[in-house]
mmCIF file of C-alpha atoms in Angstrom:
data_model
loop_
_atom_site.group_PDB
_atom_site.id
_atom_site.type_symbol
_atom_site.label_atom_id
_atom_site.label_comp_id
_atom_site.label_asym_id
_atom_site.label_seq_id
_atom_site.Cartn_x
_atom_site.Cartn_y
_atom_site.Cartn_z
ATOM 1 C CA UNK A 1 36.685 312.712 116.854
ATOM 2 C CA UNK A 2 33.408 310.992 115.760
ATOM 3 C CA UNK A 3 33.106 307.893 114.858
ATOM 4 C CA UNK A 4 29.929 307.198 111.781
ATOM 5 C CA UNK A 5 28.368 303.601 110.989
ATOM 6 C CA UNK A 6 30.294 300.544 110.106
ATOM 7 C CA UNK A 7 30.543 300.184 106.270
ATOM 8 C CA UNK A 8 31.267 296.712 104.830
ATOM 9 C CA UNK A 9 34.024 296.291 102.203
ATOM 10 C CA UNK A 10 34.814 293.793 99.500
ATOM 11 C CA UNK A 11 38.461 292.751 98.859
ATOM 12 C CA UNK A 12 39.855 290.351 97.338
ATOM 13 C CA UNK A 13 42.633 288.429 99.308
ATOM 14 C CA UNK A 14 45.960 288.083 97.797
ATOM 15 C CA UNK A 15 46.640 283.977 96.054
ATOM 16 C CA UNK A 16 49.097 283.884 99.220
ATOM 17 C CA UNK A 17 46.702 284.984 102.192
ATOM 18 C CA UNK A 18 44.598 282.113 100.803
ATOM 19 C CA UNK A 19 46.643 279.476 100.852
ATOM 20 C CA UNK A 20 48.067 280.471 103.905
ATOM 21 C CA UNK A 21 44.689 280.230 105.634
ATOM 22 C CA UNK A 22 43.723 277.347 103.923
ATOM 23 C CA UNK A 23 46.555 275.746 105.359
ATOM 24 C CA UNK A 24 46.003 276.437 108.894
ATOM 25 C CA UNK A 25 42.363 274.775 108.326
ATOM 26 C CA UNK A 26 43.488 271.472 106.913
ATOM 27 C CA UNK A 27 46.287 271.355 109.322
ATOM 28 C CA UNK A 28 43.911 272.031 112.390
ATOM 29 C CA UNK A 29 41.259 269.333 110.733
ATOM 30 C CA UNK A 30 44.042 266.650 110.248
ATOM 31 C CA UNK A 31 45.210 266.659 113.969
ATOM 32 C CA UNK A 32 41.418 266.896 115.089
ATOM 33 C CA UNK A 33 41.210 263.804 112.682
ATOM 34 C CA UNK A 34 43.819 261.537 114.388
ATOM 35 C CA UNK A 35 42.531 262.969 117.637
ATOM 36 C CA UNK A 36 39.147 261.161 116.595
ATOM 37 C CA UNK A 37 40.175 257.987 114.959
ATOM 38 C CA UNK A 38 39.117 255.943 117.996
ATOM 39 C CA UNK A 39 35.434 257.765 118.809
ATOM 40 C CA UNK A 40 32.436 257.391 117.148
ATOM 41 C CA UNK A 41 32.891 258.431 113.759
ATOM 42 C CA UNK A 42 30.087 260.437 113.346
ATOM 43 C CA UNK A 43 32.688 263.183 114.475
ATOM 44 C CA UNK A 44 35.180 262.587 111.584
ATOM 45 C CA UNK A 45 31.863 262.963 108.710
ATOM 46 C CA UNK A 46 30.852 266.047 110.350
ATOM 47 C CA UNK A 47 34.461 267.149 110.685
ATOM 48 C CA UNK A 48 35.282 266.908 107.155
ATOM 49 C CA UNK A 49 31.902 268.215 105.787
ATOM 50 C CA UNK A 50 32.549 271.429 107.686
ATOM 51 C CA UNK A 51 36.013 272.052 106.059
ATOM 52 C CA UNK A 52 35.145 271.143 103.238
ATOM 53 C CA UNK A 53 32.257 274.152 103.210
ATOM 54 C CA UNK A 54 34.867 276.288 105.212
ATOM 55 C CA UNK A 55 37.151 275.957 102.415
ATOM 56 C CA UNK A 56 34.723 276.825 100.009
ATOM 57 C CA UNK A 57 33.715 279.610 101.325
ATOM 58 C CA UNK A 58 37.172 280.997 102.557
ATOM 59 C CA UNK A 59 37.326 283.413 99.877
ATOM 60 C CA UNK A 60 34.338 284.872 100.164
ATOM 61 C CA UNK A 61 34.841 285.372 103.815
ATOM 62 C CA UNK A 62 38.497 286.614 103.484
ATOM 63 C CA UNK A 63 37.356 289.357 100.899
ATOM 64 C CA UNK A 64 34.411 290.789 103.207
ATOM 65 C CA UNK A 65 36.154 293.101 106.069
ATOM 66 C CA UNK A 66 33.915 295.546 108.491
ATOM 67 C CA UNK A 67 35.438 298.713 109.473
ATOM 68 C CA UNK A 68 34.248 301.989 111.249
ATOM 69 C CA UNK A 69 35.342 304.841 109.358
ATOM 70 C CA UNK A 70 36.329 308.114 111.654
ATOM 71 C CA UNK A 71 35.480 311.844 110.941
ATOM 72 C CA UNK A 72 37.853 314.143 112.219
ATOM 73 C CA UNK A 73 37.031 317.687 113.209
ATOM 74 C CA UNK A 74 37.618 320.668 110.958
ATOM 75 C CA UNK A 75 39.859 322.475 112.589
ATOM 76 C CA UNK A 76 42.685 319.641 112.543
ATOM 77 C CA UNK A 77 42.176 319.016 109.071
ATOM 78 C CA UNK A 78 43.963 321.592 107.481
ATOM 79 C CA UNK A 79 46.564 321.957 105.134
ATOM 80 C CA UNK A 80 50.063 323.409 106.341
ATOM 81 C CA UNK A 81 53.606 322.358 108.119
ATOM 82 C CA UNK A 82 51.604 321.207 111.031
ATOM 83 C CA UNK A 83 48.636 320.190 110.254
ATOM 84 C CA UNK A 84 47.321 316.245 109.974
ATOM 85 C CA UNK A 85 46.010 315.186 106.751
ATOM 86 C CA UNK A 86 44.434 311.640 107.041
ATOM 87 C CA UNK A 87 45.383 309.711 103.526
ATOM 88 C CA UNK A 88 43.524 306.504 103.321
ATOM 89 C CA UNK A 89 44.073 304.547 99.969
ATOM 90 C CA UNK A 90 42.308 301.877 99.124
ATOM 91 C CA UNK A 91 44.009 299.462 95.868
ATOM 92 C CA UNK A 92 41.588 298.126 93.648
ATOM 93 C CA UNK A 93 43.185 294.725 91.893
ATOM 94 C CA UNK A 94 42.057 294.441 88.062
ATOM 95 C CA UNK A 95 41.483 290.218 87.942
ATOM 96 C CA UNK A 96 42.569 291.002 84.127
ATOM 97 C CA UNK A 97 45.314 292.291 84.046
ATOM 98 C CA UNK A 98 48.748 291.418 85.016
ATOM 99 C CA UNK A 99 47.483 287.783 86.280
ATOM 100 C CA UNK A 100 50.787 286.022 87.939
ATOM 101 C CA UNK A 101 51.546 282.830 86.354
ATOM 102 C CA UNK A 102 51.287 280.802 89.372
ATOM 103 C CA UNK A 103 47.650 282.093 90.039
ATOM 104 C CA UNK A 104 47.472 280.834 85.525
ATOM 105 C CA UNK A 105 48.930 277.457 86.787
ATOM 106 C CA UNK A 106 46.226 276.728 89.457
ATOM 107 C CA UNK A 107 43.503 277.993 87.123
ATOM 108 C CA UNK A 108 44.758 275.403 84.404
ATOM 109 C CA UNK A 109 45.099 272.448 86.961
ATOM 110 C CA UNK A 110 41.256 273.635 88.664
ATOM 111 C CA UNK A 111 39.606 273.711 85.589
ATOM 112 C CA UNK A 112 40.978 270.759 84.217
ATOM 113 C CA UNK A 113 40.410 268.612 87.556
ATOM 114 C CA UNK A 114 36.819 269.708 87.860
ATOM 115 C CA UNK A 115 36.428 268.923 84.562
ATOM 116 C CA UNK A 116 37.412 265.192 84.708
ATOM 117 C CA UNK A 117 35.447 265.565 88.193
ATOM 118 C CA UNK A 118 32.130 266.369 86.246
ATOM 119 C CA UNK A 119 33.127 264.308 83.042
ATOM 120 C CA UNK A 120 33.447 260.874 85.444
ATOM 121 C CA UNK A 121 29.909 261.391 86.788
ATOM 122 C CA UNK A 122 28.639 261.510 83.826
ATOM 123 C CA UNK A 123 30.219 258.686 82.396
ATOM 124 C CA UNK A 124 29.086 256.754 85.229
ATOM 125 C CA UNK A 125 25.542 257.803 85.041
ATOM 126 C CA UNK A 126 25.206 256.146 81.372
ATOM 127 C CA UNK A 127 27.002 252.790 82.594
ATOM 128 C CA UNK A 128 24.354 252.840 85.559
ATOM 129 C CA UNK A 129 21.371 253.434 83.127
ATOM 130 C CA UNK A 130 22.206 250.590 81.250
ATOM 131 C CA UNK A 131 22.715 247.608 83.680
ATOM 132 C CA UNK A 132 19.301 245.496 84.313
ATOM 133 C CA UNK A 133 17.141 246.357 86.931
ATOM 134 C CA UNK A 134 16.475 244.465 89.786
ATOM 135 C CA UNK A 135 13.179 242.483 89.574
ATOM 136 C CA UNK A 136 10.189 243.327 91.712
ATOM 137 C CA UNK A 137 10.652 241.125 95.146
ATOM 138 C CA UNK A 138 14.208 242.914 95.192
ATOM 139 C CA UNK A 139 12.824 246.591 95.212
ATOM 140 C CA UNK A 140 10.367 245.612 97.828
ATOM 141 C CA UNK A 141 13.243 244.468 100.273
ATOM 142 C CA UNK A 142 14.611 247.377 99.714
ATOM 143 C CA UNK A 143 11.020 249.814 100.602
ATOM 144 C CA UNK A 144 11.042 247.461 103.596
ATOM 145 C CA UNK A 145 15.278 248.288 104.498
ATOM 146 C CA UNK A 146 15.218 252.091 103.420
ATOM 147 C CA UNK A 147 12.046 252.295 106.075
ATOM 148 C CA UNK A 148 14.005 250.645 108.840
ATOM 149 C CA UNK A 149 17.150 252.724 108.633
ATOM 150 C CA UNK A 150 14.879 255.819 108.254
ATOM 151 C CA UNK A 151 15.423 256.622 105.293
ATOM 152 C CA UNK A 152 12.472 259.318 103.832
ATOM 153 C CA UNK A 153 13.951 260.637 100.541
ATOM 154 C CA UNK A 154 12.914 258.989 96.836
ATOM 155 C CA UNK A 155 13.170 255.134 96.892
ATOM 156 C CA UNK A 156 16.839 254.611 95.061
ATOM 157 C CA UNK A 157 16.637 252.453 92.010
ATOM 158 C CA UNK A 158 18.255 248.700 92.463
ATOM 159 C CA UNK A 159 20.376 247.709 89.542
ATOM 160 C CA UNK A 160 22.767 244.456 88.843
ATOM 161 C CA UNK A 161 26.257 244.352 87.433
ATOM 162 C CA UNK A 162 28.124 241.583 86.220
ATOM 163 C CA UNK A 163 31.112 243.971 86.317
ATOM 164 C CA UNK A 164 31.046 245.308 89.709
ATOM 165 C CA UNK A 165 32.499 243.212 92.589
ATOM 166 C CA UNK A 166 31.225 245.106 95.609
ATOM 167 C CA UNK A 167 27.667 247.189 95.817
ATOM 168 C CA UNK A 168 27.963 251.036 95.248
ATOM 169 C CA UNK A 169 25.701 253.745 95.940
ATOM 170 C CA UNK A 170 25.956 256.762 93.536
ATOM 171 C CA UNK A 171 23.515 259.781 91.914
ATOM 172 C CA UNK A 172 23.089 262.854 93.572
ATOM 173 C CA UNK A 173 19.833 263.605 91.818
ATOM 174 C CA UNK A 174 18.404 260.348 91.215
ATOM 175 C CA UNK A 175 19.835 257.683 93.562
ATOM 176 C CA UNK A 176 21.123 254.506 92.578
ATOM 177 C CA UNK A 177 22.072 251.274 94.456
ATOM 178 C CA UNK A 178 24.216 249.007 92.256
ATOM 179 C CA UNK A 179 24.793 245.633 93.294
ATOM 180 C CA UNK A 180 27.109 242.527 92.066
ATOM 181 C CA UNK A 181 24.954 240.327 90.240
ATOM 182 C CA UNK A 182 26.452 237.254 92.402
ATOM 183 C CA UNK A 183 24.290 239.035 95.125
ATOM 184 C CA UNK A 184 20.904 237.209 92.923
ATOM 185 C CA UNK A 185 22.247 233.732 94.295
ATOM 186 C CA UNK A 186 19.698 232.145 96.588
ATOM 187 C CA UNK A 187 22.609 231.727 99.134
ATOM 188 C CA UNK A 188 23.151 235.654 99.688
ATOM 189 C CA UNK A 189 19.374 235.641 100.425
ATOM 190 C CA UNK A 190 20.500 236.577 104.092
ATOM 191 C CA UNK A 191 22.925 238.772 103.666
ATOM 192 C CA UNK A 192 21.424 241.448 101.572
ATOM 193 C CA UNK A 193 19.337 243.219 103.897
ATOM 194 C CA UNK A 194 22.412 244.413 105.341
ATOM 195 C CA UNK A 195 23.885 245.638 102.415
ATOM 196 C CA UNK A 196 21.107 247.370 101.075
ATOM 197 C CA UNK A 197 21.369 248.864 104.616
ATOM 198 C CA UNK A 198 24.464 249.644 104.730
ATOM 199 C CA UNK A 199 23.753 251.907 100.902
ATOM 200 C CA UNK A 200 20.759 253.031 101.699
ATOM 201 C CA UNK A 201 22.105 254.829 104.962
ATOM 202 C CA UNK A 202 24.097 256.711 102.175
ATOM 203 C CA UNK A 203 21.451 258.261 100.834
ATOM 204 C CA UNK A 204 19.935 259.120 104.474
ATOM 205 C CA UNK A 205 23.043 260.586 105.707
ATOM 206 C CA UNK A 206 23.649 262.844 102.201
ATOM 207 C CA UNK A 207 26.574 261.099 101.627
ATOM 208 C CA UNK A 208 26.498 261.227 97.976
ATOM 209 C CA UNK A 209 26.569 265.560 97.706
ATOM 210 C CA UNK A 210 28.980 265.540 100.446
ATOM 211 C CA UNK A 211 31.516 263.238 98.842
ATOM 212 C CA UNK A 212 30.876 265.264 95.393
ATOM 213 C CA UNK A 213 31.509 268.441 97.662
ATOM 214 C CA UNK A 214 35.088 266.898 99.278
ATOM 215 C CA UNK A 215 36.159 266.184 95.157
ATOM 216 C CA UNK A 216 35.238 269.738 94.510
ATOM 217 C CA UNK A 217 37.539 270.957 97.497
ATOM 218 C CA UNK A 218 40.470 268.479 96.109
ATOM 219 C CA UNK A 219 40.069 269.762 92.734
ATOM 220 C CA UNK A 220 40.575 273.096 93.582
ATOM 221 C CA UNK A 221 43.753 272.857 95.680
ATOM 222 C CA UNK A 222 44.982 269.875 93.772
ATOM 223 C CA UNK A 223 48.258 270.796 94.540
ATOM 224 C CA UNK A 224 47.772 270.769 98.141
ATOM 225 C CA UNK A 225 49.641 267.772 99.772
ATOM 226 C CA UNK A 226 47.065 268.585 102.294
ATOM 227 C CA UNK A 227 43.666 268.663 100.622
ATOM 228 C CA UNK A 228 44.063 265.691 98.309
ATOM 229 C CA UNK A 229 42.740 262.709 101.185
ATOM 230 C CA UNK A 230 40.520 264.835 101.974
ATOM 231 C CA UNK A 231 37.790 262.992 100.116
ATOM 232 C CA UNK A 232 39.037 259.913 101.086
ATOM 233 C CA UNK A 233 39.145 260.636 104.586
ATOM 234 C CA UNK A 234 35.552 261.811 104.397
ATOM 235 C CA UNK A 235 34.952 258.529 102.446
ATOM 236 C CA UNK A 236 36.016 256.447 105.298
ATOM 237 C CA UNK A 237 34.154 257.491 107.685
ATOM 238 C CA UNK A 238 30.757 257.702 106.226
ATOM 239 C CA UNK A 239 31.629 253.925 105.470
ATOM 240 C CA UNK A 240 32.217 253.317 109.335
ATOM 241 C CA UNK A 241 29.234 255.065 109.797
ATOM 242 C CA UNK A 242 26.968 253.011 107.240
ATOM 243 C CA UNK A 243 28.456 249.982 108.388
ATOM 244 C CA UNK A 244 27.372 250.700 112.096
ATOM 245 C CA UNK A 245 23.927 250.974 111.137
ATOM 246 C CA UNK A 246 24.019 248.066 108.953
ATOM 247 C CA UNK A 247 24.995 245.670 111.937
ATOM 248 C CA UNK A 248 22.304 247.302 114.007
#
C-alpha cells in the first residue's frame, strides 16, 4: 500500500454542521466571559474580537479538509467474487438547486439585518456631517489628549450636538468625536480632557471596526439566542477599557 501527497479539498459544510459548531464557540466564549468579569478587561475585548473573526471564518475553515489519498497495488485491485474494489464518492452540492427553506429563511433575515446594519451607518454619517464643528482651542485639546493616550492614527474631527446627551465616537474611515453641546460651558472646562480621552482611546484601540465586525456576526446568526449580545458584550468592555485609561 502506498500512500501519495496530501491533496486539499473544498466542501461545503451542511446549514446543520455550522450551527452546531457555531454553537460550541459562543457557548465556550460565554463561560470564558463570566469567568473574566472580575479581571482586567482587556481579556473580555480580545475575547470577543477573536470569536467574532472565528465565526466569520468558520465556514471557510469547515469546508477546507486535508486528506492523504492511498494507492493500492495491482494485484488486489481486481474485479471478481473476491477481489476489493475501493469506491470512494465524493457528493458535489449544487447551492442552486433544491435550497431548503430554512437555509431561504436565514438568507432573508441576513440580508435584511445587514442591510439595516449598513443603512444605519450611513444615516448616521449625514447627521454627523451636519452638526457644527468644534472651534479651534477645542481641536487643539484634543492633538494634545489623542498624543497622551497614544493615539497615532488621523486626528478625529470634534463636532457638537444639541441632540446628543452623552459624547460618541463613530466612523470607521474618517473618525468622529461627537460631543453634547452642554460640554462648551466654561464649567466642564475640567472635565473634558477625560472624555476626549476616554473617545479617543476608541480610535487607538480599533474599537470602531471591531464593534462594526461584532454587528456583522449578530446579523448573520440573528436568530441565535447566543450571538445577539455579542456586540454588546464586546461594547462593554471596550468601555471599561476606555474608561481605565481615561482616569489614568
Amino acid at each position: 500500500m502506498i500512500a501519495s501527497g496530501a491533496e486539499l479539498h473544498f466542501q461545503w459544510p451542511g446549514s446543520l454542521e455550522l450551527l452546531f459548531r457555531a454553537t460550541l464557540i459562543l457557548a465556550a466564549a460565554w463561560a470564558v466571559h463570566f469567568a473574566l468579569g472580575g479581571v482586567n478587561p482587556r481579556w473580555r475585548v480580545t475575547l470577543w474580537r477573536a470569536v467574532s473573526a472565528a465565526l466569520l471564518v468558520l465556514p471557510l475553515t469547515s469546508a477546507i479538509a486535508v486528506t492523504f489519498p492511498v494507492e493500492l497495488p495491482g494485484a488486489i485491485v481486481q474485479m471478481g467474487e473476491y477481489g476489493f474494489v475501493p469506491a470512494v464518492q465524493q457528493e458535489t452540492r449544487d447551492f442552486w438547486n433544491g435550497i431548503p427553506w430554512l437555509e431561504l429563511l436565514w438568507l432573508g433575515g441576513a440580508s435584511l439585518f445587514l442591510l439595516l446594519l449598513v443603512r444605519a451607518h450611513f444615516k448616521l454619517a449625514r447627521q454627523v456631517k451636519s452638526l457644527s464643528q468644534a472651534d479651534e482651542a477645542a481641536r487643539e485639546l484634543l492633538t494634545q489628549v489623542a498624543q497622551g493616550v497614544g493615539y497615532s492614527g488621523p486626528l478625529p474631527d470634534l463636532r457638537f450636538s444639541q441632540s446628543v446627551e452623552v459624547p460618541f465616537a463613530c466612523g470607521m474611515l474618517k473618525p468622529v468625536v461627537v460631543l453634547p453641546e452642554s460640554m462648551l460651558a466654561p464649567g466642564f472646562k475640567s472635565e473634558l480632557p477625560a472624555v476626549l480621552a476616554h473617545e479617543v482611546s476608541h480610535m487607538r484601540m480599533a474599537d470602531l471596526a471591531w464593534s462594526f465586525i461584532a454587528q456583522v456576526v449578530r446579523c448573520l446568526l440573528w436568530f441565535h439566542p447566543f450571538a445577539r449580545p455579542v456586540p454588546d458584550a464586546h461594547r462593554a468592555a471596550c468601555e471599561d477599557v476606555c474608561n481605565t485609561a481615561a482616569a489614568g
